[in-house]
Amino acid sequence: MYAFLFFLNFVLIYTIFAVYAERKISAFIQDRYGPMETGPYGLLQTVADLLKLLQKEDIIPLAADKRIFKVAPLIIFTSVFAGFAVLPLTSDFGGSQIETGIFYLLAIVSLDVIGILMAGWGSNSKYALLGAMRSVAQIISYEIPLGLSVVCVIMVSQSLNLQEIVYQQGIFINSIDPNAQNFLFGIKALGIETTHIGGFLTWNIFRIPFFFFAYLIFFIASLAEANRAPFDIPIAESELVAGFHVEYSGFRWAMIMLSEYGMMLLISFLGAILFWGGWNTPLPNIGAVALADWTSGEPGTIAGHLWGAFWLVSKALLTVGLQIWIRWTYPRLRLDQLMNLSWKYLTPGAIILVLVSALWRLLMI
Amino acid sequence: MPIENIIFYAFLGLTGLSALFILLSKNILYSAFALIATFIGMAGIFVLLGAEFVAITQILVYVGGILILMVFGIMLTNRLSQAKVETEVYNKFFGILISVGLFYILAKAIEMADFANMGWMKNAPSSPSSVRDLGMKIMTDYVLVFEVIGILLLLALIGAVRIAGNTREEGADAA
């Protein structure tokens, strides 16, 4: 329950500042100033925009399918927000710790496709319909490499529970399994035990070095899932005006934007949890200099909560920053290039990685 | 009333009402969306019965996969041909007769079967379902069935590609 309240407020506040960051970063990349007038450094620009959006008239096109049109933004946001229900924020705080956590997350997030279809179809507009079609084709295609790269992690961690996956990547591994050990690069034959060294050495991305490529696939696919550039043909401004949400205004439009940024955050959290150690500290214990112990509290203590939340949130926000950076750096892909990338490169690559992770798991035991 | 019961009845209501809506609605697209609600309601009931894995598989496969393709199909045909796709009612008499008869047979069979006292129900572990056990069982005791289903799905995939690819004529520049 507390996790629900926390994540709801966190997503709302984060979105305000993510939109601001998006404007400032794009301005920096394009050698402009970005928002300057409202508040110091334009910090209140998004707040002002939000106030404007809330006051705007809720316009519904005359020929639209009104029931479907009205309910679509709610479905998009609900399905994205439902994904937050299983995220572990710290060692002892977070959403539900169900045994099928990551499986649930991937299933429930894929429901936002329904909302997008409803929005596109209900608008009764060519732009919206085309945008929705593209969006759905893209999301369904990229779910496959995304799912396979997640399977790589599951094969190594032998668990679908997100909290358990995080525990395995740090110095508190023995609090869930007293006999568990971590080795450098996960290879037991090397004989260098890192169980009590922790830090970045036990993160999945370092524990199993080829996971870097798995993360690359995960990251590319997650950009496509969130309809972000360079995979933003569903909302390509130059062709489709705004894609599936072209007819929306006011609060409903704000909901759609909220779910887009919420999706970015969710997928960043997920990447941090699966590959970058979740709430574990990046600093290792080096002999007497116990950096890992100093920068992470025991699970359940206040220090544990604060350090855990700090590390996980900073990792997630850095990933969001990376997404924004990429959006303003790369041009968008053409539809056929998009499908080629997913089906001819990412999916076969992810299948090979699944095989490699099965073999690597043999080295770890 | 405990909160679990309230949630259970809410999901029950969602399932029942949306199933009724599928029957009564003339608009085939609304029916498809109502079917999504039915499946989600059923997934909720599965969760409350302790079958977490089945519930999520239900959402992933039926709602996330099959139904979205269905809605996609309806939408494409509907908007492009400009004709309204509506369901009409045929054979009212036999329809009602068969459905009532089927309902009677099922209800009677379930009542007579007395599931709660069956041997395999009594021997079933009372602990919540474990994904690990399920995986172990699939990869050992039921591996043959698992592999056969895999081959079946592969065949279906190849067939679909063959049917779709046959009618497609690509220009030389289309990569």
XYZ file of C-alpha atoms in Angstrom:
540
model
C 0.000 0.000 0.000
C 2.795 2.418 0.919
C 4.604 1.370 -2.232
C 1.514 2.332 -4.251
C 1.373 5.799 -2.679
C 5.113 6.243 -3.054
C 5.273 5.228 -6.707
C 2.182 7.251 -7.686
C 3.616 10.454 -6.245
C 7.077 9.617 -7.484
C 5.871 9.112 -11.056
C 3.945 12.406 -10.988
C 6.830 14.469 -9.631
C 9.386 12.668 -11.785
C 7.333 13.368 -14.935
C 7.300 17.103 -14.260
C 11.062 17.184 -13.971
C 11.666 14.675 -16.760
C 9.773 16.917 -19.190
C 11.849 19.850 -17.969
C 15.035 17.804 -18.359
C 13.969 16.724 -21.821
C 13.558 20.376 -22.856
C 16.798 21.517 -21.296
C 18.856 18.617 -22.668
C 17.383 18.974 -26.153
C 18.073 22.693 -25.973
C 21.663 22.041 -24.945
C 22.141 19.540 -27.768
C 20.637 21.935 -30.312
C 22.573 24.901 -28.934
C 19.532 26.751 -27.569
C 18.544 27.953 -24.107
C 15.306 26.033 -23.617
C 12.770 27.252 -21.040
C 14.115 30.375 -19.298
C 11.228 32.584 -18.211
C 9.106 30.681 -15.703
C 10.878 30.466 -12.376
C 14.644 30.254 -11.896
C 16.230 28.604 -14.963
C 12.711 27.914 -16.229
C 12.228 25.267 -13.566
C 8.507 25.957 -13.218
C 7.792 25.763 -16.965
C 6.354 22.248 -16.767
C 4.303 23.130 -13.692
C 2.795 26.030 -15.616
C 2.137 23.732 -18.580
C 0.462 21.244 -16.300
C -1.803 23.909 -14.827
C -2.720 24.980 -18.340
C -3.475 21.402 -19.393
C -5.747 20.824 -16.398
C -7.797 23.892 -17.248
C -8.191 23.111 -20.925
C -11.487 22.022 -22.378
C -11.793 18.287 -22.855
C -12.466 18.132 -26.591
C -13.954 14.969 -28.044
C -14.242 14.868 -31.848
C -17.827 14.718 -33.047
C -17.374 11.568 -35.142
C -15.203 9.791 -32.586
C -16.293 6.626 -30.868
C -16.893 8.455 -27.616
C -16.824 5.606 -25.130
C -13.625 4.091 -26.486
C -12.040 7.506 -26.954
C -12.678 8.530 -23.360
C -11.470 5.392 -21.677
C -8.289 4.808 -23.731
C -5.886 7.126 -21.792
C -6.984 5.532 -18.520
C -6.170 2.062 -19.818
C -2.761 3.146 -21.099
C -1.810 4.723 -17.783
C -3.263 1.931 -15.650
C -1.374 -0.780 -17.466
C 1.931 1.105 -17.298
C 1.434 1.991 -13.648
C 0.448 -1.589 -12.779
C 3.994 -2.539 -13.739
C 5.318 -0.621 -10.728
C 3.414 -3.009 -8.442
C 6.266 -5.520 -8.247
C 9.330 -3.268 -8.193
C 11.544 -3.565 -5.101
C 12.702 -0.080 -4.162
C 14.972 -0.953 -1.245
C 16.015 -4.111 0.557
C 12.823 -4.121 2.621
C 10.433 -1.770 0.849
C 8.717 -1.972 -2.486
C 5.793 -3.502 -4.271
C 4.474 -7.021 -3.969
C 7.198 -9.645 -3.844
C 5.275 -12.246 -5.802
C 7.160 -15.252 -7.035
C 6.351 -14.444 -10.663
C 7.363 -10.759 -10.433
C 9.114 -10.140 -13.735
C 6.685 -12.372 -15.634
C 3.779 -10.355 -14.238
C 5.469 -7.087 -15.128
C 6.039 -8.016 -18.772
C 2.475 -9.340 -19.089
C 0.707 -6.376 -17.547
C 2.754 -3.753 -19.380
C 1.899 -5.329 -22.717
C -1.717 -4.342 -22.050
C -1.004 -0.717 -22.906
C -1.236 -1.828 -26.525
C -4.994 -2.161 -25.993
C -5.205 1.432 -24.840
C -3.161 2.642 -27.798
C -5.389 0.738 -30.222
C -8.499 2.151 -28.564
C -7.104 5.674 -28.734
C -6.120 5.332 -32.375
C -9.330 3.717 -33.502
C -11.693 5.706 -31.340
C -10.332 9.031 -32.589
C -11.731 8.351 -36.057
C -8.756 10.046 -37.658
C -6.354 8.729 -40.280
C -3.307 10.048 -38.446
C -4.355 8.508 -35.165
C -5.229 5.168 -36.723
C -1.954 4.946 -38.647
C -0.033 5.921 -35.547
C -1.783 3.279 -33.468
C -1.165 0.585 -36.083
C 2.527 1.403 -36.247
C 2.778 1.608 -32.503
C 1.179 -1.769 -31.936
C 3.223 -3.482 -34.648
C 6.370 -2.028 -33.116
C 5.547 -2.873 -29.507
C 4.561 -6.455 -30.324
C 7.739 -6.979 -32.373
C 10.086 -5.559 -29.783
C 8.495 -7.498 -26.934
C 10.293 -10.578 -28.247
C 13.935 -9.395 -27.941
C 12.986 -7.639 -24.697
C 11.531 -10.809 -23.248
C 14.480 -12.918 -24.418
C 17.043 -10.573 -22.864
C 15.082 -10.791 -19.602
C 15.140 -14.578 -19.936
C 18.977 -14.395 -19.979
C 18.893 -12.834 -16.498
C 16.305 -15.325 -15.266
C 18.441 -18.247 -16.448
C 21.370 -17.036 -14.390
C 19.474 -15.904 -11.305
C 17.079 -18.906 -11.348
C 14.259 -16.755 -10.040
C 11.390 -14.639 -11.324
C 11.183 -12.673 -8.082
C 12.688 -9.229 -8.648
C 13.687 -8.760 -5.011
C 15.543 -12.073 -5.045
C 17.322 -11.100 -8.269
C 18.512 -7.895 -6.585
C 19.654 -9.668 -3.411
C 21.806 -11.990 -5.502
C 23.730 -9.027 -6.878
C 25.162 -7.641 -3.649
C 26.753 -8.223 -0.271
C 23.464 -9.276 1.331
C 23.172 -12.386 -0.826
C 23.461 -14.609 2.242
C 20.361 -13.164 3.868
C 18.203 -14.980 1.306
C 20.413 -18.023 0.783
C 23.038 -18.763 3.481
C 25.114 -20.969 1.179
C 25.186 -18.727 -1.882
C 28.529 -17.512 -3.169
C 29.540 -15.025 -5.819
C 32.698 -15.378 -7.862
C 34.558 -12.960 -10.087
C 32.883 -13.056 -13.546
C 30.717 -15.811 -12.070
C 33.403 -18.400 -12.874
C 33.927 -20.680 -9.898
C 37.106 -22.154 -11.410
C 38.884 -18.804 -11.078
C 38.530 -19.174 -7.312
C 38.219 -15.454 -6.544
C 35.251 -15.132 -4.226
C 33.444 -11.797 -4.335
C 30.558 -12.643 -1.982
C 31.737 -10.220 0.690
C 33.441 -7.766 -1.666
C 30.187 -6.838 -3.348
C 29.921 -3.521 -5.143
C 29.823 -3.489 -8.920
C 31.746 -6.781 -8.986
C 28.603 -8.722 -8.133
C 26.216 -6.862 -10.412
C 24.781 -9.053 -13.115
C 26.360 -6.973 -15.821
C 29.820 -7.571 -14.312
C 29.178 -11.003 -12.846
C 28.358 -12.310 -16.316
C 30.338 -10.043 -18.664
C 28.446 -10.847 -21.869
C 25.311 -9.465 -20.199
C 26.531 -6.154 -21.539
C 25.172 -7.257 -24.918
C 21.991 -8.527 -23.298
C 21.564 -5.120 -21.695
C 22.174 -3.460 -25.057
C 19.349 -5.498 -26.578
C 17.182 -4.817 -23.525
C 17.836 -1.093 -23.761
C 17.149 -0.839 -27.497
C 13.969 -2.878 -27.167
C 12.847 -0.832 -24.186
C 13.241 2.380 -26.200
C 10.917 0.881 -28.782
C 8.464 -0.263 -26.098
C 8.227 3.280 -24.780
C 7.807 4.670 -28.331
C 10.878 6.819 -27.840
C 13.145 8.109 -30.592
C 14.825 6.640 -32.607
C 11.779 4.365 -32.552
C 9.110 7.055 -32.588
C 7.509 6.484 -35.970
C 4.156 5.910 -34.224
C 4.199 9.561 -33.190
C 6.372 10.883 -36.000
C 5.579 14.598 -35.926
C 6.557 15.242 -39.531
C 4.227 12.558 -40.922
C 1.460 11.895 -38.434
C 1.325 15.174 -36.440
C 1.244 13.303 -33.130
C 0.248 9.736 -33.925
C -2.345 7.970 -31.841
C -2.917 10.873 -29.451
C -3.377 13.562 -32.076
C -7.050 14.158 -31.177
C -6.567 14.332 -27.425
C -6.470 17.518 -25.416
C -6.332 18.682 -21.846
C -6.277 16.161 -19.063
C -6.568 13.074 -21.262
C -3.554 14.152 -23.278
C -1.686 14.745 -20.032
C -2.495 11.173 -18.993
C -0.991 9.843 -22.224
C 2.178 11.874 -21.749
C 2.309 10.761 -18.121
C 2.186 7.138 -19.175
C 4.886 7.670 -21.791
C 7.246 9.075 -19.175
C 6.049 6.488 -16.673
C 6.971 3.763 -19.139
C 10.458 5.250 -19.537
C 10.901 5.223 -15.769
C 9.519 1.720 -15.361
C 11.782 0.284 -18.001
C 14.779 2.124 -16.501
C 13.982 0.721 -13.061
C 13.694 -2.727 -14.586
C 17.030 -2.423 -16.392
C 18.721 -1.229 -13.196
C 17.208 -4.094 -11.203
C 18.002 -6.829 -13.693
C 21.453 -5.774 -14.826
C 22.885 -2.945 -12.715
C 22.449 -4.376 -9.237
C 19.152 -2.766 -8.217
C 19.478 -1.072 -4.838
C 22.996 -2.432 -4.273
C 25.884 -0.035 -3.915
C 28.432 0.222 -6.743
C 31.373 0.551 -4.313
C 33.168 -2.676 -3.348
C 34.787 -3.622 -0.019
C 38.546 -3.417 -0.497
C 40.228 -5.048 2.481
C 39.819 -2.786 5.508
C 38.239 -0.038 3.388
C 34.719 -1.435 3.543
C 33.140 0.959 1.039
C 30.249 -1.392 0.305
C 29.344 -1.741 3.983
C 29.578 2.013 4.509
C 27.367 2.868 1.553
C 24.591 0.375 2.194
C 22.659 -0.236 5.383
C 21.524 -3.587 6.728
C 18.176 -4.662 5.201
C 15.290 -3.344 7.259
C 17.144 -0.463 8.912
C 16.546 3.190 8.053
C 20.036 3.430 6.576
C 19.256 0.419 4.400
C 16.110 2.101 3.085
C 17.787 5.415 2.384
C 20.906 4.019 0.706
C 18.877 1.484 -1.292
C 16.400 4.040 -2.563
C 19.232 6.449 -3.337
C 21.177 3.942 -5.442
C 18.202 2.517 -7.302
C 16.595 5.886 -8.048
C 19.890 7.367 -9.238
C 20.505 4.396 -11.518
C 16.994 4.669 -12.962
C 17.193 8.435 -13.460
C 20.591 8.120 -15.146
C 19.048 5.648 -17.580
C 16.182 8.071 -18.236
C 18.803 10.729 -18.949
C 20.452 8.368 -21.401
C 17.115 7.819 -23.132
C 16.645 11.568 -23.481
C 20.184 11.980 -24.789
C 19.614 9.288 -27.406
C 16.305 10.796 -28.452
C 17.921 14.085 -29.389
C 20.972 12.502 -30.999
C 19.714 9.889 -33.445
C 17.267 10.321 -36.341
C 14.254 8.049 -36.400
C 14.285 4.711 -38.153
C 12.142 3.946 -41.177
C 9.433 1.327 -40.664
C 11.225 -1.408 -42.608
C 14.536 -0.654 -40.875
C 12.706 -0.903 -37.588
C 11.298 -4.334 -38.369
C 14.641 -5.510 -39.783
C 16.433 -4.478 -36.625
C 14.006 -6.333 -34.420
C 13.546 -9.544 -36.383
C 16.857 -9.988 -38.168
C 19.351 -8.704 -35.596
C 17.988 -8.321 -32.074
C 15.871 -11.480 -31.892
C 18.523 -13.919 -33.220
C 21.129 -12.164 -31.075
C 18.957 -12.525 -27.996
C 18.367 -16.224 -28.721
C 22.141 -16.800 -28.895
C 22.562 -14.905 -25.624
C 19.981 -17.146 -23.947
C 22.063 -20.152 -25.001
C 25.280 -18.535 -23.750
C 23.722 -17.694 -20.391
C 22.675 -21.320 -19.975
C 26.306 -22.348 -20.529
C 27.609 -19.609 -18.222
C 25.292 -20.792 -15.494
C 27.144 -24.126 -15.638
C 30.406 -22.319 -14.870
C 28.843 -20.672 -11.829
C 27.967 -23.814 -9.874
C -16.516 -9.477 4.944
C -12.756 -9.932 4.465
C -11.177 -7.834 1.754
C -10.215 -10.930 -0.266
C -13.882 -11.810 -0.622
C -14.785 -8.330 -1.780
C -12.042 -8.448 -4.397
C -13.135 -11.929 -5.434
C -16.715 -10.801 -5.959
C -15.517 -7.727 -7.839
C -13.601 -9.930 -10.276
C -16.569 -12.288 -10.457
C -18.826 -9.365 -11.325
C -16.372 -8.094 -13.933
C -16.180 -11.515 -15.568
C -19.933 -12.080 -15.533
C -20.994 -8.646 -16.666
C -18.466 -8.430 -19.475
C -19.436 -11.920 -20.658
C -23.071 -10.799 -20.722
C -22.039 -7.687 -22.610
C -20.344 -9.829 -25.280
C -23.633 -11.624 -25.767
C -25.833 -8.562 -25.903
C -23.666 -6.036 -27.742
C -24.164 -5.670 -31.468
C -20.889 -3.880 -32.044
C -18.294 -6.573 -32.615
C -15.434 -4.316 -31.524
C -17.078 -3.601 -28.182
C -17.538 -7.329 -27.792
C -13.819 -7.887 -28.361
C -12.939 -5.298 -25.716
C -15.444 -6.861 -23.343
C -13.750 -10.221 -23.933
C -10.504 -8.643 -22.751
C -12.270 -7.595 -19.558
C -13.621 -11.132 -19.154
C -10.143 -12.616 -19.398
C -8.697 -10.093 -16.971
C -11.486 -10.873 -14.516
C -10.743 -14.572 -14.870
C -7.054 -13.905 -14.282
C -8.025 -12.142 -11.069
C -10.067 -15.159 -9.972
C -7.108 -17.434 -10.757
C -4.858 -15.304 -8.542
C -7.303 -15.509 -5.651
C -7.468 -19.282 -6.095
C -3.679 -19.457 -5.707
C -2.873 -20.124 -9.367
C -0.684 -17.085 -9.860
C 1.292 -18.500 -12.772
C -1.830 -19.510 -14.693
C -3.301 -16.056 -14.177
C -0.290 -14.267 -15.594
C 0.019 -16.706 -18.477
C -3.634 -16.029 -19.208
C -2.978 -12.290 -19.419
C 0.205 -12.706 -21.435
C -1.106 -15.205 -23.969
C -4.801 -14.440 -24.308
C -5.039 -10.737 -23.561
C -1.575 -9.595 -24.631
C -1.336 -11.800 -27.689
C -4.425 -13.380 -29.168
C -6.996 -10.740 -28.316
C -4.871 -7.849 -29.477
C -4.442 -9.557 -32.840
C -8.189 -10.094 -32.951
C -8.940 -6.449 -32.219
C -6.315 -5.483 -34.761
C -8.033 -7.624 -37.380
C -11.470 -6.201 -36.639
C -10.176 -2.653 -36.745
C -8.370 -3.112 -40.058
C -11.372 -4.635 -41.799
C -13.817 -2.243 -40.203
C -12.237 1.104 -40.991
C -10.789 0.209 -44.373
C -13.895 -1.304 -45.938
C -16.140 1.420 -44.469
C -18.777 -1.222 -43.751
C -19.945 -1.656 -40.203
C -19.164 -5.059 -38.800
C -22.103 -6.044 -36.649
C -23.281 -9.255 -35.178
C -26.784 -10.394 -35.867
C -28.957 -12.926 -34.139
C -29.790 -16.111 -36.006
C -31.453 -19.333 -34.848
C -32.735 -17.947 -31.595
C -34.695 -21.063 -30.680
C -31.952 -23.644 -31.172
C -29.317 -21.318 -29.779
C -31.130 -20.911 -26.500
C -32.013 -24.595 -26.399
C -28.413 -25.749 -26.901
C -26.906 -23.259 -24.489
C -29.406 -24.018 -21.738
C -28.899 -27.735 -22.287
C -25.118 -27.371 -22.169
C -25.347 -25.287 -19.027
C -27.560 -27.893 -17.395
C -25.180 -30.741 -18.275
C -22.118 -28.838 -17.026
C -23.802 -27.707 -13.818
C -25.071 -31.207 -13.117
C -21.691 -32.786 -13.866
C -19.798 -30.358 -11.641
C -22.296 -30.894 -8.847
C -22.090 -34.664 -9.124
C -18.314 -34.785 -9.487
C -17.747 -33.502 -5.935
C -14.216 -32.265 -6.647
C -13.370 -31.474 -3.045
C -13.444 -35.146 -2.053
C -11.468 -36.524 -4.993
C -8.225 -38.296 -4.233
C -5.915 -36.049 -6.191
C -7.468 -32.954 -4.675
C -6.882 -34.253 -1.161
C -3.300 -35.236 -1.896
C -2.461 -31.920 -3.548
C 0.038 -29.819 -1.585
C -1.666 -27.049 0.322
C 1.251 -24.654 -0.087
C 0.912 -21.879 -2.663
C 1.934 -22.761 -6.189
C 5.635 -22.710 -6.859
C 7.026 -21.704 -10.231
C 10.181 -23.677 -9.492
C 8.220 -26.925 -8.994
C 6.246 -26.248 -12.142
C 9.434 -25.737 -14.146
C 11.015 -28.888 -12.711
C 7.934 -30.924 -13.581
C 7.785 -29.561 -17.117
C 11.460 -30.257 -17.762
C 11.397 -33.791 -16.287
C 8.065 -35.621 -15.976
C 6.278 -33.822 -18.799
C 9.192 -33.018 -21.086
C 7.773 -35.045 -23.998
C 4.471 -33.161 -23.954
C 6.372 -29.912 -23.656
C 8.542 -30.680 -26.675
C 5.583 -31.865 -28.762
C 3.735 -28.609 -28.041
C 6.876 -26.732 -29.041
C 7.041 -28.540 -32.375
C 3.335 -27.931 -32.940
C 3.794 -24.217 -32.382
C 6.780 -24.163 -34.717
C 4.711 -25.874 -37.392
C 1.963 -23.298 -36.967
C 4.524 -20.511 -37.280
C 6.044 -21.935 -40.449
C 2.561 -22.441 -41.890
C 1.593 -18.866 -41.122
C 4.742 -17.531 -42.770
C 4.132 -19.727 -45.818
C 0.531 -18.577 -46.228
C 1.352 -14.913 -45.696
C 4.544 -14.953 -47.760
C 3.005 -16.609 -50.789
C 0.784 -13.723 -51.761
C 3.316 -11.002 -51.111
C 5.033 -9.383 -54.049
C 7.954 -7.260 -53.046
C 9.739 -4.781 -55.231
C 13.483 -5.136 -55.625
C 14.100 -2.005 -53.564
C 12.044 -3.095 -50.584
C 14.541 -4.439 -48.111
